Coordinates of C-alpha atoms in Angstrom, one line a residue:
M6 CA 127.9 175.6 116.1
S7 CA 130.3 178.4 115.5
E8 CA 130.7 178.7 119.3
L9 CA 131.7 175.0 119.6
G10 CA 134.4 175.0 116.9
E11 CA 135.2 172.6 114.1
R12 CA 137.5 170.2 115.9
R13 CA 135.2 169.7 118.9
L14 CA 132.2 169.3 116.6
L15 CA 134.1 166.7 114.5
A16 CA 135.0 164.8 117.7
R17 CA 131.3 164.7 118.7
I18 CA 130.3 163.5 115.2
R19 CA 133.0 160.8 115.2
A20 CA 131.9 159.6 118.7
R21 CA 128.3 159.2 117.5
L22 CA 129.3 157.4 114.3
N23 CA 131.6 155.0 116.2
R24 CA 129.1 154.3 118.9
T25 CA 126.8 152.0 116.8
T26 CA 129.3 150.7 114.2
R27 CA 131.5 147.7 115.1
P28 CA 135.1 148.0 114.0
S29 CA 135.7 146.2 110.6
P30 CA 138.9 144.3 110.1
A31 CA 138.9 145.5 106.5
V32 CA 139.3 149.1 107.7
V33 CA 143.0 149.7 108.0
L34 CA 142.7 153.4 108.8
G35 CA 139.5 155.2 109.6
I36 CA 138.4 158.7 110.6
G37 CA 141.2 161.0 111.7
D38 CA 143.8 161.1 109.0
D39 CA 143.9 162.8 105.5
A40 CA 142.2 159.8 104.0
A41 CA 140.9 156.4 105.0
I42 CA 142.5 153.0 104.0
V43 CA 140.6 149.8 103.4
A44 CA 141.6 146.3 102.3
P45 CA 139.0 145.0 99.9
Q46 CA 138.3 141.3 99.8
R47 CA 139.8 139.1 97.1
N48 CA 137.6 138.1 94.1
A49 CA 135.4 141.1 94.6
Q50 CA 134.8 144.2 92.6
T51 CA 134.4 147.6 94.2
V52 CA 131.2 149.5 93.7
L53 CA 131.0 153.3 94.4
T54 CA 128.1 155.7 94.5
T55 CA 127.6 159.2 95.8
D56 CA 124.5 161.4 96.5
A57 CA 124.1 165.0 97.8
H58 CA 121.2 165.9 100.0
I59 CA 120.4 169.6 99.9
E60 CA 118.0 171.5 102.2
G61 CA 115.1 172.8 100.2
V62 CA 115.6 170.4 97.4
H63 CA 115.8 166.9 99.1
F64 CA 114.5 167.7 102.6
E65 CA 112.9 170.5 104.6
R66 CA 113.9 170.9 108.3
R67 CA 110.5 172.2 109.3
F68 CA 109.1 168.7 109.1
S69 CA 112.1 166.4 109.0
A70 CA 113.9 165.6 112.2
P71 CA 117.7 165.6 112.1
A72 CA 117.9 161.9 112.5
D73 CA 115.5 161.4 109.6
I74 CA 117.6 163.6 107.4
G75 CA 120.8 161.6 108.2
C76 CA 119.1 158.3 107.8
R77 CA 117.6 159.3 104.5
A78 CA 120.9 160.7 103.2
L79 CA 122.6 157.3 103.7
A80 CA 119.5 155.3 102.6
V81 CA 119.6 156.7 99.0
N82 CA 123.2 155.6 98.6
L83 CA 122.5 152.1 100.0
S84 CA 119.6 151.9 97.6
D85 CA 122.0 152.5 94.7
L86 CA 124.3 149.7 95.9
A87 CA 121.2 147.4 96.3
A88 CA 120.3 148.0 92.7
M89 CA 123.8 146.9 91.7
G90 CA 123.5 143.7 93.8
A91 CA 126.4 144.9 96.0
T92 CA 127.2 144.4 99.6
P93 CA 127.6 147.8 101.3
R94 CA 130.9 148.2 103.2
W95 CA 132.0 151.8 103.8
A96 CA 130.7 155.3 103.6
L97 CA 132.2 158.8 103.6
L98 CA 130.1 161.6 105.2
S99 CA 130.6 165.2 104.2
L100 CA 128.6 168.0 105.8
A101 CA 128.3 171.6 104.7
L102 CA 126.8 173.4 107.7
P103 CA 125.3 176.9 108.1
D104 CA 126.8 178.9 111.0
A105 CA 123.6 179.2 112.9
L106 CA 122.8 175.5 112.9
A107 CA 122.4 174.1 116.4
V108 CA 125.0 171.5 117.5
D109 CA 122.3 169.0 118.6
E110 CA 120.9 169.1 115.0
V111 CA 124.3 168.1 113.7
E112 CA 124.5 165.3 116.3
G113 CA 121.0 164.1 115.3
I114 CA 122.0 163.9 111.7
A115 CA 125.0 161.8 112.7
D116 CA 122.8 159.6 114.8
G117 CA 120.5 159.0 111.8
V118 CA 123.5 158.0 109.6
A119 CA 125.0 155.8 112.4
V120 CA 121.8 153.8 113.1
L121 CA 121.2 152.9 109.4
A122 CA 124.9 152.2 108.9
A123 CA 124.8 149.8 111.8
T124 CA 121.7 148.1 110.5
H125 CA 123.5 147.2 107.2
G126 CA 127.1 146.7 108.6
V127 CA 128.5 149.9 107.0
A128 CA 131.5 151.6 108.6
V129 CA 131.6 155.4 108.2
I130 CA 135.3 155.8 107.7
G131 CA 135.8 159.5 106.9
G132 CA 134.5 162.5 105.1
N133 CA 134.6 166.3 105.4
L134 CA 133.2 169.2 107.5
T135 CA 132.8 172.7 106.0
R136 CA 130.8 175.9 106.4
S137 CA 127.9 176.6 104.1
P138 CA 126.9 180.2 103.4
G139 CA 123.5 178.8 102.2
P140 CA 121.5 175.7 102.9
L141 CA 122.5 172.6 104.9
M142 CA 124.0 170.0 102.6
I143 CA 124.9 166.3 103.3
D144 CA 127.0 164.5 100.8
I145 CA 127.6 160.7 101.2
T146 CA 129.8 158.4 99.2
A147 CA 129.1 154.7 99.7
V148 CA 131.3 151.9 98.7
G149 CA 130.3 148.3 98.3
E150 CA 131.6 145.0 96.9
V151 CA 130.2 142.5 94.4
R152 CA 131.5 139.2 93.1
P153 CA 132.7 139.2 89.5
R154 CA 129.8 138.6 87.1
R155 CA 127.2 139.2 89.8
A156 CA 126.8 142.9 89.4
L157 CA 123.3 144.1 88.2
T158 CA 123.3 146.9 85.7
R159 CA 120.7 148.9 83.8
S160 CA 121.9 147.7 80.4
G161 CA 121.3 143.9 80.6
G162 CA 117.6 143.7 79.7
R163 CA 116.3 142.0 76.6
P164 CA 113.0 142.0 74.7
G165 CA 110.6 139.6 76.4
D166 CA 112.1 140.0 79.8
E167 CA 109.5 140.6 82.5
L168 CA 109.6 143.7 84.6
W169 CA 109.2 143.2 88.4
I170 CA 109.3 145.7 91.3
S171 CA 109.6 145.3 95.0
G172 CA 107.2 146.7 97.6
T173 CA 104.7 149.4 96.8
I174 CA 105.0 152.7 95.0
G175 CA 103.6 156.2 95.6
G176 CA 103.8 156.2 99.3
A177 CA 106.7 158.5 99.7
A178 CA 105.4 161.1 97.1
A179 CA 102.1 161.2 98.9
G180 CA 103.7 161.4 102.3
L181 CA 105.7 164.5 101.1
E182 CA 102.5 166.1 99.8
M183 CA 100.9 165.5 103.2
L184 CA 103.7 167.0 105.1
R185 CA 103.8 170.1 102.9
K186 CA 100.1 170.6 102.9
F187 CA 99.9 170.5 106.7
D188 CA 103.4 172.0 107.2
G189 CA 104.3 169.0 109.3
L190 CA 101.6 169.8 111.9
G191 CA 97.9 169.1 112.4
L192 CA 97.8 166.3 109.9
P193 CA 94.7 164.1 110.7
A194 CA 96.4 160.9 111.8
T195 CA 95.5 157.5 110.2
D196 CA 97.7 154.4 109.9
D197 CA 97.7 154.8 106.1
R198 CA 98.9 158.4 106.3
R199 CA 101.5 157.5 108.9
E200 CA 102.8 154.8 106.5
C201 CA 103.1 157.3 103.6
I202 CA 104.9 159.9 105.8
A203 CA 107.3 157.2 107.1
R204 CA 108.1 156.0 103.6
Y205 CA 109.2 159.6 102.8
L206 CA 111.1 160.4 106.0
R207 CA 112.7 157.0 106.5
P208 CA 113.1 155.0 103.3
D209 CA 114.1 151.4 103.7
P210 CA 116.8 150.5 101.1
R211 CA 116.3 147.0 99.7
V212 CA 119.9 145.9 100.4
R213 CA 119.1 142.3 101.3
L214 CA 116.8 141.8 98.3
G215 CA 119.4 143.3 95.9
L216 CA 122.0 141.0 97.2
A217 CA 119.7 137.9 96.9
I218 CA 118.8 138.8 93.3
G219 CA 122.4 139.4 92.3
Q220 CA 123.8 136.3 94.0
N221 CA 121.2 134.1 92.5
K222 CA 121.5 135.6 89.0
A223 CA 117.8 136.1 89.1
A224 CA 117.7 139.3 86.9
R225 CA 119.4 140.6 83.9
A226 CA 119.1 144.3 84.8
A227 CA 118.0 146.4 87.7
M228 CA 117.6 150.0 88.9
D229 CA 116.2 151.7 92.0
L230 CA 113.2 154.0 92.0
S231 CA 114.7 157.2 93.4
D232 CA 113.0 159.4 90.8
G233 CA 109.9 157.3 90.3
L234 CA 108.9 154.1 88.6
A235 CA 108.2 155.8 85.2
D236 CA 111.7 157.3 85.2
A237 CA 113.3 153.9 86.2
V238 CA 111.4 152.0 83.5
D239 CA 112.5 154.6 80.9
Q240 CA 116.2 154.6 81.9
L241 CA 116.4 150.8 82.2
A242 CA 114.8 150.4 78.8
T243 CA 117.0 153.1 77.2
A244 CA 120.2 151.5 78.6
S245 CA 119.1 148.1 77.4
G246 CA 118.0 149.3 73.9
C247 CA 114.5 148.0 74.5
G248 CA 110.9 149.3 74.8
A249 CA 108.6 148.7 77.8
E250 CA 104.9 148.0 78.4
I251 CA 103.5 148.5 81.9
D252 CA 100.1 147.1 83.0
A253 CA 98.4 149.7 85.1
A254 CA 96.1 147.1 86.8
T255 CA 99.1 145.3 88.3
L256 CA 100.8 148.4 89.9
P257 CA 101.1 147.9 93.7
I258 CA 100.2 151.4 94.8
T259 CA 100.5 152.1 98.5
P260 CA 96.8 152.2 99.8
G261 CA 97.2 155.4 101.7
A262 CA 98.7 157.1 98.7
R263 CA 95.8 155.9 96.4
A264 CA 93.2 157.2 98.9
W265 CA 95.0 160.5 99.3
W266 CA 95.1 161.2 95.5
E267 CA 91.6 159.9 94.8
A268 CA 90.2 162.2 97.5
A269 CA 92.0 165.1 95.8
G270 CA 90.7 164.2 92.3
V271 CA 94.1 163.2 91.1
D272 CA 94.8 160.2 88.9
A273 CA 96.5 157.8 91.4
I274 CA 98.2 155.7 88.7
T275 CA 99.9 158.6 87.0
A276 CA 100.9 160.2 90.4
A277 CA 102.4 156.9 91.7
L278 CA 104.3 156.3 88.4
S279 CA 105.7 159.9 88.4
G280 CA 106.4 160.3 92.2
G281 CA 109.9 159.7 93.5
D282 CA 111.6 158.7 96.7
D283 CA 110.2 155.2 96.9
Y284 CA 113.6 153.5 96.7
E285 CA 112.2 150.2 95.7
L286 CA 113.9 148.1 93.0
L287 CA 113.0 147.4 89.4
F288 CA 114.2 144.2 87.8
A289 CA 114.3 142.8 84.3
V290 CA 113.8 139.0 84.5
P291 CA 113.8 136.4 81.7
R292 CA 110.5 134.5 81.6
T293 CA 112.3 131.2 82.3
W294 CA 114.0 132.5 85.5
G295 CA 110.9 132.5 87.7
G296 CA 112.4 129.8 89.9
R297 CA 115.5 131.9 90.5
V298 CA 113.3 134.9 91.5
R299 CA 111.3 132.8 93.9
H300 CA 114.5 131.4 95.5
A301 CA 116.0 134.9 95.9
R302 CA 112.7 136.2 97.4
S303 CA 112.6 133.3 99.9
R304 CA 115.9 134.5 101.3
V305 CA 114.5 137.8 102.6
A306 CA 111.6 138.5 104.9
D307 CA 110.2 141.3 102.8
P308 CA 109.2 143.1 100.5
P309 CA 106.8 141.3 98.1
L310 CA 107.6 141.3 94.4
T311 CA 105.1 142.2 91.7
R312 CA 105.3 141.6 87.9
I313 CA 104.2 144.8 86.3
G314 CA 105.1 144.6 82.6
V315 CA 107.5 143.4 79.9
M316 CA 110.3 144.7 77.8
T317 CA 109.7 145.0 74.1
K318 CA 111.6 145.2 70.8
D319 CA 110.7 148.7 69.8
P320 CA 113.3 150.9 71.7
G321 CA 111.1 153.9 71.6
A322 CA 108.0 152.3 73.1
R323 CA 107.0 153.5 76.6
V324 CA 103.5 152.1 76.9
L325 CA 101.0 152.1 79.8
L326 CA 98.2 149.6 79.3
R327 CA 95.1 150.8 81.0
N328 CA 91.5 149.6 80.6
G329 CA 92.3 148.1 77.2
A330 CA 93.9 151.3 75.9
R331 CA 97.6 152.1 75.2
E332 CA 98.8 155.3 76.7
R333 CA 102.2 157.0 76.8
L334 CA 104.0 156.2 80.0
P335 CA 104.3 159.5 82.1
G336 CA 107.6 161.0 82.9
G337 CA 109.4 160.8 86.2
F338 CA 111.1 163.4 88.4
E339 CA 114.0 165.4 86.9
H340 CA 116.1 168.1 88.7
F341 CA 116.5 170.2 85.5

């Protein structure tokens, strides 16, 4: 990379990002100046989020292809917008690159970002390129829009609201364990294991579902599962000033993850609740809003939705109901 030079590298990245993204009339000025300029829609609120992806913390290059790394870095931001019920519009991509990183790896990262951006109609309109004396780092800021009074937040839940999640949980955490155990090579291949690994390497942000829930006012509160379901339940309940009870029997655990943990003698329910990187959505839904949920769900092809629990009056309660017993809900992932 140091042989190519910053300007020529930037030109290559820009070409790859522009190749799959159609020009947006809302972008007044894109990549190439000191800053980008956009013209937001009327009667819409701007929603902003940012996430850093650091080698050795969020991904490992020995078993993550460059395109997977780029795709994943954008997906986590789009998942945040989905949890807010926002339409993703624009993204800023910043790369901190080690000197010895091969140019084709940088191009692969850009390709991964570009493909997912095109899938969801996101224009990558700027960012930054700098040298890193340490690990590779990808930092993305994503910007979306939501109509007034349609934004989903963590603080809207009320006692008695039902807790719903999309898709399944545990697959990504199990997939990461599989990759680490086999160092990305020699993993006995089964469809269930491939699914878990894919859930980790290429998460699918639930953008369309978040939009449908927000537009139909089908939930009072929402959060994505970046750090695990247990963490999301705790944070949503805390923000809403409520408690939470989760029914272990209803948890939709990814089949391959359950089989993996049971074979290792690990409690699959605790592992699935604590494991991160699923990027599904958690919703708090009043009991009388079932029709709204069904209508919102009918507007998207997938994923399925599952009722897993209820919000309660005691703000300190974090309960897991299992086999007739009440347990303390386990914790989720924390960086510190």
